[in-house]
Amino acid sequence: MITAPTQREYFLDSIRAWLMLLGIPFHISLIYSSHTWHVNSIEPSWWLTLFNDFIHSFRMQVFFVISGYFSYMLFLRYPLKRWWKVRVERVGIPLLTAIPLLTLPQFMMLQYVKGKADNWQNLSVYEKYNTLAWELISHLWFLLVLVVMTTVSLWIFSRLRRQLSRHAEDHFSTITFTRLSFIFLILGIAYGVIRRTLFMVYPPILSDGLFNFVVMQTLFYIPFFMLGALAFISPKLKALFITPSPWCAVGSALAFTAYLLNQKYGSGNAWMYETESVITMLLGLWMVNVVFALGHRLLNFKSKRVTYFVNASLFIYVVHHPLTLFFGAYITPHIASNTLGFFTGLVFVVGIAIVLYEIHLRIPLLRFLFSGKPQNKAENLNATQ
């Protein structure tokens, strides 16, 4: 059996934190992009649209690989039921905390900002439920998906431990990025087939918020989650990711170009989303190499400053969304320059989020609610996501 390594994976901690924090410029740039969001600037910015698309095209795929890696590491550390309890608490408690404290007030604010408050009473029961599902889960969807993946992994990880742990390298002796790319191509096509089938049989299901998060997002990201677990099991596979590959860099650039072309010329009523699933499945795989290789070279060290943001990243990400929407609704209209507005938004959101983080550190109950860890362990806020 593989035991958890004693050496801290500093570069993976750092990458995970920065990927989460990258959600802040992603959402602020969304205000100034050509994509329709809750709040938008009067005129879109081409470079902020490009920047937003770049972040969106790969960020969560790489994040879920790291989540799978650390999840399997903890799986080997705890008994099965204890592992599930620890993992669900660490992501589920912050999710349940943020809904009444953050996304519900955010939803109420948006109702008035968008002038829809008076229309709420005219919605059907299902329309109210579905609106609340989308708006209350909001940017916290990945926490819900992690709860689902953790539950599913009770069975999957148990089988992995029995079948792969003793002779892991025998199963990965011939693994290459060519083979992985072919597998993820098939997975992207399979996801597209599932989505197209649902679209043909019962289109409204794809607009259901809870179904989208629990089923569709889980189906898309679980291959990356499992890939992370396999990277923990197999040093060869991990080495494949942290060794720079020019082909992965070139493939990522080409895939991102294809992503942009699909965004510009694709049609939601045609095959745009199915095509996107294939592109982003491959792009995500190749960007794992790009990000891991760079991170292993540049971020594989211990630093108090980096550790601070590793510990703070989940809290800052959770609270940044309503701050971003507040900025977009009430401050953006008073800033003529999109570029100035973007950087002002970064200072505004990150600054307030850090202040709130420092305040919450001094209140034991809030530390527990936003970390999912017992208060006597709250000092060690480097929980795996």
mmCIF file of C-alpha atoms in Angstrom:
data_model
loop_
_atom_site.group_PDB
_atom_site.id
_atom_site.type_symbol
_atom_site.label_atom_id
_atom_site.label_comp_id
_atom_site.label_asym_id
_atom_site.label_seq_id
_atom_site.Cartn_x
_atom_site.Cartn_y
_atom_site.Cartn_z
ATOM 1 C CA MET A 1 0.000 0.000 0.000
ATOM 2 C CA ILE A 2 1.183 3.533 -0.749
ATOM 3 C CA THR A 3 1.460 5.807 2.250
ATOM 4 C CA ALA A 4 1.099 9.552 2.181
ATOM 5 C CA PRO A 5 4.391 11.291 1.474
ATOM 6 C CA THR A 6 6.046 13.178 4.302
ATOM 7 C CA GLN A 7 7.416 15.879 2.016
ATOM 8 C CA ARG A 8 5.004 18.709 1.368
ATOM 9 C CA GLU A 9 4.011 19.250 -2.251
ATOM 10 C CA TYR A 10 4.639 22.996 -2.155
ATOM 11 C CA PHE A 11 4.211 23.578 -5.867
ATOM 12 C CA LEU A 12 0.842 21.778 -5.940
ATOM 13 C CA ASP A 13 -0.348 23.749 -2.914
ATOM 14 C CA SER A 14 0.681 26.962 -4.632
ATOM 15 C CA ILE A 15 -0.860 26.065 -7.990
ATOM 16 C CA ARG A 16 -4.131 25.110 -6.319
ATOM 17 C CA ALA A 17 -4.216 28.399 -4.426
ATOM 18 C CA TRP A 18 -3.385 30.561 -7.442
ATOM 19 C CA LEU A 19 -5.908 28.744 -9.621
ATOM 20 C CA MET A 20 -8.557 29.502 -7.037
ATOM 21 C CA LEU A 21 -7.454 33.119 -6.684
ATOM 22 C CA LEU A 22 -7.436 33.405 -10.479
ATOM 23 C CA GLY A 23 -11.211 33.290 -10.150
ATOM 24 C CA ILE A 24 -11.070 36.914 -8.984
ATOM 25 C CA PRO A 25 -9.598 38.444 -12.170
ATOM 26 C CA PHE A 26 -11.744 35.975 -14.119
ATOM 27 C CA HIS A 27 -14.986 37.372 -12.700
ATOM 28 C CA ILE A 28 -13.836 40.997 -12.768
ATOM 29 C CA SER A 29 -12.765 40.663 -16.389
ATOM 30 C CA LEU A 30 -16.168 39.103 -17.089
ATOM 31 C CA ILE A 31 -17.707 42.494 -16.302
ATOM 32 C CA TYR A 32 -15.650 44.078 -19.071
ATOM 33 C CA SER A 33 -15.837 41.211 -21.566
ATOM 34 C CA SER A 34 -18.212 40.716 -24.465
ATOM 35 C CA HIS A 35 -19.889 37.866 -22.535
ATOM 36 C CA THR A 36 -23.264 38.660 -21.007
ATOM 37 C CA TRP A 37 -23.124 38.479 -17.202
ATOM 38 C CA HIS A 38 -25.098 39.764 -14.227
ATOM 39 C CA VAL A 39 -23.396 43.153 -14.644
ATOM 40 C CA ASN A 40 -21.484 44.458 -17.658
ATOM 41 C CA SER A 41 -19.656 47.600 -18.666
ATOM 42 C CA ILE A 42 -21.163 49.780 -21.369
ATOM 43 C CA GLU A 43 -18.543 48.791 -23.940
ATOM 44 C CA PRO A 44 -16.648 45.466 -23.862
ATOM 45 C CA SER A 45 -12.871 45.229 -23.935
ATOM 46 C CA TRP A 46 -11.279 42.887 -26.461
ATOM 47 C CA TRP A 47 -8.210 42.141 -24.348
ATOM 48 C CA LEU A 48 -10.236 41.483 -21.200
ATOM 49 C CA THR A 49 -12.526 39.203 -23.218
ATOM 50 C CA LEU A 50 -9.446 37.284 -24.431
ATOM 51 C CA PHE A 51 -8.032 37.200 -20.902
ATOM 52 C CA ASN A 52 -11.346 35.935 -19.539
ATOM 53 C CA ASP A 53 -11.598 33.204 -22.183
ATOM 54 C CA PHE A 54 -8.048 32.067 -21.481
ATOM 55 C CA ILE A 55 -8.677 31.616 -17.765
ATOM 56 C CA HIS A 56 -12.013 29.904 -18.332
ATOM 57 C CA SER A 57 -10.653 27.446 -20.884
ATOM 58 C CA PHE A 58 -8.395 25.465 -18.518
ATOM 59 C CA ARG A 59 -8.492 26.659 -14.901
ATOM 60 C CA MET A 60 -10.960 24.213 -13.392
ATOM 61 C CA GLN A 61 -9.626 21.175 -15.254
ATOM 62 C CA VAL A 62 -6.200 21.677 -13.686
ATOM 63 C CA PHE A 63 -7.786 22.468 -10.318
ATOM 64 C CA PHE A 64 -9.662 19.164 -10.247
ATOM 65 C CA VAL A 65 -6.490 17.229 -11.095
ATOM 66 C CA ILE A 66 -4.864 18.697 -7.977
ATOM 67 C CA SER A 67 -8.013 18.006 -5.943
ATOM 68 C CA GLY A 68 -7.940 14.367 -7.028
ATOM 69 C CA TYR A 69 -4.247 14.114 -6.158
ATOM 70 C CA PHE A 70 -4.703 15.400 -2.607
ATOM 71 C CA SER A 71 -7.987 13.536 -2.147
ATOM 72 C CA TYR A 72 -6.303 10.201 -2.820
ATOM 73 C CA MET A 73 -3.416 11.160 -0.552
ATOM 74 C CA LEU A 74 -5.882 11.730 2.291
ATOM 75 C CA PHE A 75 -7.770 8.569 1.315
ATOM 76 C CA LEU A 76 -4.671 6.556 2.219
ATOM 77 C CA ARG A 77 -4.308 8.445 5.480
ATOM 78 C CA TYR A 78 -7.774 7.871 6.963
ATOM 79 C CA PRO A 79 -10.195 4.958 7.346
ATOM 80 C CA LEU A 80 -12.864 4.996 4.628
ATOM 81 C CA LYS A 81 -15.747 6.536 6.601
ATOM 82 C CA ARG A 82 -13.435 8.983 8.340
ATOM 83 C CA TRP A 83 -12.009 10.085 4.972
ATOM 84 C CA TRP A 84 -15.465 10.759 3.555
ATOM 85 C CA LYS A 85 -16.472 12.714 6.667
ATOM 86 C CA VAL A 86 -13.332 14.839 6.644
ATOM 87 C CA ARG A 87 -13.546 15.592 2.926
ATOM 88 C CA VAL A 88 -17.260 16.416 2.926
ATOM 89 C CA GLU A 89 -16.924 18.635 5.984
ATOM 90 C CA ARG A 90 -14.046 20.583 4.467
ATOM 91 C CA VAL A 91 -15.968 21.470 1.324
ATOM 92 C CA GLY A 92 -19.586 21.049 2.420
ATOM 93 C CA ILE A 93 -19.540 23.268 5.504
ATOM 94 C CA PRO A 94 -18.089 26.309 3.643
ATOM 95 C CA LEU A 95 -20.685 25.694 0.904
ATOM 96 C CA LEU A 96 -23.585 25.650 3.361
ATOM 97 C CA THR A 97 -22.147 28.640 5.225
ATOM 98 C CA ALA A 98 -21.720 30.793 2.144
ATOM 99 C CA ILE A 99 -25.265 30.311 0.845
ATOM 100 C CA PRO A 100 -27.106 32.249 3.616
ATOM 101 C CA LEU A 101 -24.229 34.624 4.365
ATOM 102 C CA LEU A 102 -23.088 35.468 0.837
ATOM 103 C CA THR A 103 -25.017 34.184 -2.163
ATOM 104 C CA LEU A 104 -28.498 34.848 -0.753
ATOM 105 C CA PRO A 105 -27.716 38.542 -0.083
ATOM 106 C CA GLN A 106 -25.978 38.611 -3.472
ATOM 107 C CA PHE A 107 -29.130 37.272 -5.136
ATOM 108 C CA MET A 108 -31.323 39.836 -3.380
ATOM 109 C CA MET A 109 -28.996 42.656 -4.442
ATOM 110 C CA LEU A 110 -29.058 41.504 -8.070
ATOM 111 C CA GLN A 111 -32.849 41.404 -8.091
ATOM 112 C CA TYR A 112 -32.901 45.145 -7.480
ATOM 113 C CA VAL A 113 -29.907 45.953 -9.654
ATOM 114 C CA LYS A 114 -31.457 44.149 -12.634
ATOM 115 C CA GLY A 115 -34.970 45.396 -11.886
ATOM 116 C CA LYS A 116 -36.476 41.925 -11.480
ATOM 117 C CA ALA A 117 -37.601 42.132 -7.860
ATOM 118 C CA ASP A 118 -41.224 42.846 -8.763
ATOM 119 C CA ASN A 119 -41.323 39.926 -11.206
ATOM 120 C CA TRP A 120 -40.447 37.276 -8.589
ATOM 121 C CA GLN A 121 -44.071 36.721 -7.577
ATOM 122 C CA ASN A 122 -45.018 36.004 -11.185
ATOM 123 C CA LEU A 123 -42.629 33.059 -11.507
ATOM 124 C CA SER A 124 -43.881 29.481 -11.259
ATOM 125 C CA VAL A 125 -42.776 27.274 -8.366
ATOM 126 C CA TYR A 126 -40.264 25.478 -10.592
ATOM 127 C CA GLU A 127 -38.923 28.761 -12.004
ATOM 128 C CA LYS A 128 -38.341 30.015 -8.460
ATOM 129 C CA TYR A 129 -36.602 26.779 -7.483
ATOM 130 C CA ASN A 130 -34.415 26.776 -10.573
ATOM 131 C CA THR A 131 -33.509 30.440 -10.213
ATOM 132 C CA LEU A 132 -32.493 29.842 -6.599
ATOM 133 C CA ALA A 133 -30.500 26.746 -7.585
ATOM 134 C CA TRP A 134 -28.444 28.764 -10.061
ATOM 135 C CA GLU A 135 -28.091 31.894 -7.948
ATOM 136 C CA LEU A 136 -27.531 30.422 -4.484
ATOM 137 C CA ILE A 137 -24.991 27.826 -5.577
ATOM 138 C CA SER A 138 -23.469 30.369 -7.953
ATOM 139 C CA HIS A 139 -19.644 30.417 -7.881
ATOM 140 C CA LEU A 140 -19.685 27.736 -5.157
ATOM 141 C CA TRP A 141 -20.602 25.017 -7.659
ATOM 142 C CA PHE A 142 -17.167 23.378 -7.476
ATOM 143 C CA LEU A 143 -17.663 22.708 -3.751
ATOM 144 C CA LEU A 144 -20.906 20.871 -4.505
ATOM 145 C CA VAL A 145 -19.172 18.920 -7.276
ATOM 146 C CA LEU A 146 -16.374 17.954 -4.874
ATOM 147 C CA VAL A 147 -18.973 16.598 -2.437
ATOM 148 C CA VAL A 148 -20.443 14.472 -5.236
ATOM 149 C CA MET A 149 -17.008 13.314 -6.413
ATOM 150 C CA THR A 150 -15.952 12.422 -2.879
ATOM 151 C CA THR A 151 -19.055 10.295 -2.424
ATOM 152 C CA VAL A 152 -18.576 8.546 -5.769
ATOM 153 C CA SER A 153 -14.905 8.041 -4.958
ATOM 154 C CA LEU A 154 -15.738 5.919 -1.933
ATOM 155 C CA TRP A 155 -16.159 3.081 -4.414
ATOM 156 C CA ILE A 156 -13.694 4.184 -7.092
ATOM 157 C CA PHE A 157 -10.784 4.841 -4.736
ATOM 158 C CA SER A 158 -11.368 1.563 -2.941
ATOM 159 C CA ARG A 159 -11.042 -0.293 -6.242
ATOM 160 C CA LEU A 160 -7.986 1.730 -7.196
ATOM 161 C CA ARG A 161 -6.296 0.851 -3.947
ATOM 162 C CA ARG A 162 -6.947 -2.858 -4.428
ATOM 163 C CA GLN A 163 -6.011 -3.027 -8.105
ATOM 164 C CA LEU A 164 -3.241 -0.477 -8.554
ATOM 165 C CA SER A 165 -1.442 0.287 -5.311
ATOM 166 C CA ARG A 166 0.763 -2.817 -5.163
ATOM 167 C CA HIS A 167 1.867 -2.846 -8.784
ATOM 168 C CA ALA A 168 1.027 0.673 -9.889
ATOM 169 C CA GLU A 169 3.934 1.122 -12.259
ATOM 170 C CA ASP A 170 3.020 -2.040 -14.172
ATOM 171 C CA HIS A 171 -0.199 -0.304 -15.209
ATOM 172 C CA PHE A 172 1.577 2.900 -16.296
ATOM 173 C CA SER A 173 4.698 1.491 -17.931
ATOM 174 C CA THR A 174 3.535 2.502 -21.409
ATOM 175 C CA ILE A 175 1.712 5.709 -20.537
ATOM 176 C CA THR A 176 2.440 8.682 -22.813
ATOM 177 C CA PHE A 177 0.745 11.965 -23.547
ATOM 178 C CA THR A 178 -0.293 10.540 -26.910
ATOM 179 C CA ARG A 179 -2.224 7.758 -25.175
ATOM 180 C CA LEU A 180 -3.663 10.158 -22.598
ATOM 181 C CA SER A 181 -4.704 12.569 -25.357
ATOM 182 C CA PHE A 182 -6.533 9.806 -27.187
ATOM 183 C CA ILE A 183 -8.325 8.771 -23.979
ATOM 184 C CA PHE A 184 -9.379 12.346 -23.204
ATOM 185 C CA LEU A 185 -10.471 12.863 -26.803
ATOM 186 C CA ILE A 186 -12.809 9.885 -26.412
ATOM 187 C CA LEU A 187 -14.004 11.221 -23.055
ATOM 188 C CA GLY A 188 -14.742 14.623 -24.592
ATOM 189 C CA ILE A 189 -16.701 13.018 -27.423
ATOM 190 C CA ALA A 190 -18.591 10.809 -24.950
ATOM 191 C CA TYR A 191 -19.552 13.842 -22.873
ATOM 192 C CA GLY A 192 -20.689 15.629 -26.023
ATOM 193 C CA VAL A 193 -22.813 12.621 -27.006
ATOM 194 C CA ILE A 194 -24.460 12.580 -23.568
ATOM 195 C CA ARG A 195 -25.197 16.284 -23.754
ATOM 196 C CA ARG A 196 -26.548 16.079 -27.316
ATOM 197 C CA THR A 197 -28.740 13.116 -26.389
ATOM 198 C CA LEU A 198 -30.220 15.046 -23.461
ATOM 199 C CA PHE A 199 -30.719 18.047 -25.737
ATOM 200 C CA MET A 200 -32.632 15.924 -28.228
ATOM 201 C CA VAL A 201 -34.695 13.993 -25.675
ATOM 202 C CA TYR A 202 -35.513 16.684 -23.095
ATOM 203 C CA PRO A 203 -33.817 20.087 -23.637
ATOM 204 C CA PRO A 204 -35.125 21.780 -20.434
ATOM 205 C CA ILE A 205 -33.039 19.429 -18.266
ATOM 206 C CA LEU A 206 -29.884 21.206 -19.435
ATOM 207 C CA SER A 207 -31.239 24.467 -18.033
ATOM 208 C CA ASP A 208 -31.893 22.962 -14.615
ATOM 209 C CA GLY A 209 -29.326 24.410 -12.207
ATOM 210 C CA LEU A 210 -29.058 21.506 -9.797
ATOM 211 C CA PHE A 211 -28.869 18.940 -12.608
ATOM 212 C CA ASN A 212 -26.179 20.984 -14.311
ATOM 213 C CA PHE A 213 -23.999 21.139 -11.201
ATOM 214 C CA VAL A 214 -24.548 17.665 -9.787
ATOM 215 C CA VAL A 215 -24.619 15.674 -13.023
ATOM 216 C CA MET A 216 -23.152 17.546 -15.984
ATOM 217 C CA GLN A 217 -20.294 19.319 -14.211
ATOM 218 C CA THR A 218 -19.411 16.157 -12.305
ATOM 219 C CA LEU A 219 -19.380 14.092 -15.505
ATOM 220 C CA PHE A 220 -17.074 16.551 -17.224
ATOM 221 C CA TYR A 221 -14.580 17.063 -14.410
ATOM 222 C CA ILE A 222 -14.384 13.615 -12.833
ATOM 223 C CA PRO A 223 -11.845 12.355 -15.433
ATOM 224 C CA PHE A 224 -9.500 15.116 -14.261
ATOM 225 C CA PHE A 225 -10.193 14.260 -10.621
ATOM 226 C CA MET A 226 -9.344 10.617 -11.299
ATOM 227 C CA LEU A 227 -6.262 11.645 -13.273
ATOM 228 C CA GLY A 228 -5.013 13.453 -10.185
ATOM 229 C CA ALA A 229 -5.549 10.356 -8.056
ATOM 230 C CA LEU A 230 -3.653 8.244 -10.582
ATOM 231 C CA ALA A 231 -0.815 10.786 -10.595
ATOM 232 C CA PHE A 232 -0.480 10.264 -6.845
ATOM 233 C CA ILE A 233 -0.411 6.495 -7.277
ATOM 234 C CA SER A 234 2.098 6.509 -10.131
ATOM 235 C CA PRO A 235 5.370 8.470 -9.871
ATOM 236 C CA LYS A 236 5.803 7.893 -13.620
ATOM 237 C CA LEU A 237 2.546 9.636 -14.418
ATOM 238 C CA LYS A 238 3.359 12.478 -12.044
ATOM 239 C CA ALA A 239 6.781 12.849 -13.672
ATOM 240 C CA LEU A 240 5.043 13.058 -17.037
ATOM 241 C CA PHE A 241 3.103 16.084 -15.816
ATOM 242 C CA ILE A 242 5.984 17.967 -14.182
ATOM 243 C CA THR A 243 8.410 17.423 -17.084
ATOM 244 C CA PRO A 244 8.045 20.269 -19.631
ATOM 245 C CA SER A 245 6.604 19.073 -22.930
ATOM 246 C CA PRO A 246 6.880 21.359 -25.983
ATOM 247 C CA TRP A 247 4.124 19.321 -27.635
ATOM 248 C CA CYS A 248 1.728 20.040 -24.757
ATOM 249 C CA ALA A 249 2.562 23.749 -24.976
ATOM 250 C CA VAL A 250 1.941 23.799 -28.732
ATOM 251 C CA GLY A 251 -1.177 21.659 -28.361
ATOM 252 C CA SER A 252 -2.511 23.999 -25.680
ATOM 253 C CA ALA A 253 -1.996 27.029 -27.931
ATOM 254 C CA LEU A 254 -3.765 25.335 -30.837
ATOM 255 C CA ALA A 255 -6.593 24.093 -28.627
ATOM 256 C CA PHE A 256 -7.097 27.568 -27.171
ATOM 257 C CA THR A 257 -7.247 28.990 -30.691
ATOM 258 C CA ALA A 258 -9.887 26.384 -31.541
ATOM 259 C CA TYR A 259 -11.732 27.332 -28.350
ATOM 260 C CA LEU A 260 -11.814 30.993 -29.394
ATOM 261 C CA LEU A 261 -12.987 30.150 -32.904
ATOM 262 C CA ASN A 262 -15.748 27.969 -31.495
ATOM 263 C CA GLN A 263 -16.785 30.787 -29.169
ATOM 264 C CA LYS A 264 -16.949 33.247 -32.070
ATOM 265 C CA TYR A 265 -18.492 31.142 -34.813
ATOM 266 C CA GLY A 266 -20.260 28.360 -32.922
ATOM 267 C CA SER A 267 -23.990 28.313 -32.301
ATOM 268 C CA GLY A 268 -25.630 27.175 -29.078
ATOM 269 C CA ASN A 269 -28.439 25.638 -31.086
ATOM 270 C CA ALA A 270 -25.968 23.600 -33.140
ATOM 271 C CA TRP A 271 -22.864 21.778 -31.893
ATOM 272 C CA MET A 272 -21.050 24.594 -30.090
ATOM 273 C CA TYR A 273 -21.185 23.070 -26.597
ATOM 274 C CA GLU A 274 -20.368 19.565 -27.768
ATOM 275 C CA THR A 275 -17.378 20.884 -29.706
ATOM 276 C CA GLU A 276 -16.300 22.867 -26.675
ATOM 277 C CA SER A 277 -16.368 19.735 -24.501
ATOM 278 C CA VAL A 278 -13.885 18.011 -26.814
ATOM 279 C CA ILE A 279 -11.627 21.060 -27.064
ATOM 280 C CA THR A 280 -11.551 21.822 -23.343
ATOM 281 C CA MET A 281 -11.089 18.168 -22.400
ATOM 282 C CA LEU A 282 -7.874 18.070 -24.436
ATOM 283 C CA LEU A 283 -6.849 21.611 -23.537
ATOM 284 C CA GLY A 284 -7.265 20.831 -19.855
ATOM 285 C CA LEU A 285 -5.076 17.740 -20.130
ATOM 286 C CA TRP A 286 -2.277 19.552 -21.954
ATOM 287 C CA MET A 287 -2.452 22.537 -19.625
ATOM 288 C CA VAL A 288 -1.895 20.204 -16.683
ATOM 289 C CA ASN A 289 1.592 19.672 -18.066
ATOM 290 C CA VAL A 290 2.146 23.368 -18.796
ATOM 291 C CA VAL A 291 0.975 24.491 -15.350
ATOM 292 C CA PHE A 292 2.567 21.650 -13.366
ATOM 293 C CA ALA A 293 5.920 21.984 -15.136
ATOM 294 C CA LEU A 294 6.043 25.742 -14.575
ATOM 295 C CA GLY A 295 4.813 25.370 -11.012
ATOM 296 C CA HIS A 296 7.341 22.670 -10.201
ATOM 297 C CA ARG A 297 10.135 24.879 -11.488
ATOM 298 C CA LEU A 298 9.006 28.206 -10.012
ATOM 299 C CA LEU A 299 6.817 27.454 -6.982
ATOM 300 C CA ASN A 300 8.310 24.367 -5.345
ATOM 301 C CA PHE A 301 9.497 26.103 -2.184
ATOM 302 C CA LYS A 302 8.220 27.095 1.236
ATOM 303 C CA SER A 303 7.414 30.751 1.776
ATOM 304 C CA LYS A 304 5.434 32.504 4.494
ATOM 305 C CA ARG A 305 3.878 34.819 1.930
ATOM 306 C CA VAL A 306 2.855 31.971 -0.368
ATOM 307 C CA THR A 307 1.628 29.924 2.598
ATOM 308 C CA TYR A 308 -0.548 32.849 3.667
ATOM 309 C CA PHE A 309 -2.348 32.912 0.319
ATOM 310 C CA VAL A 310 -2.528 29.116 0.188
ATOM 311 C CA ASN A 311 -4.346 29.235 3.521
ATOM 312 C CA ALA A 312 -6.478 32.223 2.553
ATOM 313 C CA SER A 313 -7.359 31.193 -1.007
ATOM 314 C CA LEU A 314 -10.623 29.355 -0.285
ATOM 315 C CA PHE A 315 -12.003 32.113 1.943
ATOM 316 C CA ILE A 316 -10.964 34.865 -0.463
ATOM 317 C CA TYR A 317 -12.511 33.027 -3.397
ATOM 318 C CA VAL A 318 -15.760 32.382 -1.549
ATOM 319 C CA VAL A 319 -16.252 36.036 -0.527
ATOM 320 C CA HIS A 320 -14.964 37.666 -3.708
ATOM 321 C CA HIS A 321 -18.043 37.025 -5.852
ATOM 322 C CA PRO A 322 -20.558 39.312 -4.098
ATOM 323 C CA LEU A 323 -17.823 41.944 -3.777
ATOM 324 C CA THR A 324 -17.218 41.701 -7.532
ATOM 325 C CA LEU A 325 -20.907 42.050 -8.327
ATOM 326 C CA PHE A 326 -21.199 45.018 -5.957
ATOM 327 C CA PHE A 327 -18.246 46.637 -7.707
ATOM 328 C CA GLY A 328 -19.732 45.941 -11.128
ATOM 329 C CA ALA A 329 -23.166 47.267 -10.220
ATOM 330 C CA TYR A 330 -22.249 50.410 -8.301
ATOM 331 C CA ILE A 331 -18.662 51.406 -9.149
ATOM 332 C CA THR A 332 -18.014 50.249 -12.720
ATOM 333 C CA PRO A 333 -20.506 52.778 -14.235
ATOM 334 C CA HIS A 334 -18.396 55.624 -12.784
ATOM 335 C CA ILE A 335 -15.096 54.487 -14.336
ATOM 336 C CA ALA A 336 -14.810 55.329 -18.029
ATOM 337 C CA SER A 337 -11.764 53.178 -18.806
ATOM 338 C CA ASN A 338 -12.269 49.419 -18.873
ATOM 339 C CA THR A 339 -8.604 48.783 -18.116
ATOM 340 C CA LEU A 340 -8.622 51.191 -15.180
ATOM 341 C CA GLY A 341 -11.871 49.673 -13.976
ATOM 342 C CA PHE A 342 -10.434 46.155 -14.119
ATOM 343 C CA PHE A 343 -7.376 46.991 -12.020
ATOM 344 C CA THR A 344 -9.425 49.133 -9.649
ATOM 345 C CA GLY A 345 -11.761 46.184 -9.220
ATOM 346 C CA LEU A 346 -8.839 43.902 -8.378
ATOM 347 C CA VAL A 347 -7.632 46.281 -5.668
ATOM 348 C CA PHE A 348 -11.170 46.766 -4.340
ATOM 349 C CA VAL A 349 -12.139 43.090 -4.227
ATOM 350 C CA VAL A 350 -8.822 41.617 -3.079
ATOM 351 C CA GLY A 351 -8.276 44.349 -0.505
ATOM 352 C CA ILE A 352 -11.672 43.897 1.144
ATOM 353 C CA ALA A 353 -11.440 40.097 0.907
ATOM 354 C CA ILE A 354 -8.103 40.102 2.768
ATOM 355 C CA VAL A 355 -9.529 42.367 5.473
ATOM 356 C CA LEU A 356 -12.512 40.029 5.870
ATOM 357 C CA TYR A 357 -10.131 37.064 5.984
ATOM 358 C CA GLU A 358 -8.154 38.627 8.819
ATOM 359 C CA ILE A 359 -11.356 39.399 10.709
ATOM 360 C CA HIS A 360 -12.666 35.857 10.309
ATOM 361 C CA LEU A 361 -9.373 34.424 11.613
ATOM 362 C CA ARG A 362 -10.092 36.101 14.929
ATOM 363 C CA ILE A 363 -13.580 34.611 15.286
ATOM 364 C CA PRO A 364 -13.364 30.841 15.973
ATOM 365 C CA LEU A 365 -16.891 30.088 14.765
ATOM 366 C CA LEU A 366 -16.288 31.784 11.417
ATOM 367 C CA ARG A 367 -12.958 30.000 11.079
ATOM 368 C CA PHE A 368 -14.760 26.702 11.431
ATOM 369 C CA LEU A 369 -17.643 27.637 9.122
ATOM 370 C CA PHE A 370 -15.364 28.791 6.308
ATOM 371 C CA SER A 371 -12.798 25.989 6.592
ATOM 372 C CA GLY A 372 -14.923 22.989 7.623
ATOM 373 C CA LYS A 373 -12.302 22.064 10.212
ATOM 374 C CA PRO A 374 -12.680 21.733 13.999
ATOM 375 C CA GLN A 375 -11.856 24.950 15.819
ATOM 376 C CA ASN A 376 -8.927 23.406 17.679
ATOM 377 C CA LYS A 377 -7.301 22.735 14.299
ATOM 378 C CA ALA A 378 -8.229 25.997 12.635
ATOM 379 C CA GLU A 379 -4.697 27.344 12.869
ATOM 380 C CA ASN A 380 -3.630 24.817 10.274
ATOM 381 C CA LEU A 381 -5.674 26.191 7.391
ATOM 382 C CA ASN A 382 -3.914 24.360 4.596
ATOM 383 C CA ALA A 383 -6.805 21.979 4.030
ATOM 384 C CA THR A 384 -6.844 20.099 0.744
ATOM 385 C CA GLN A 385 -9.633 21.092 -1.630
#
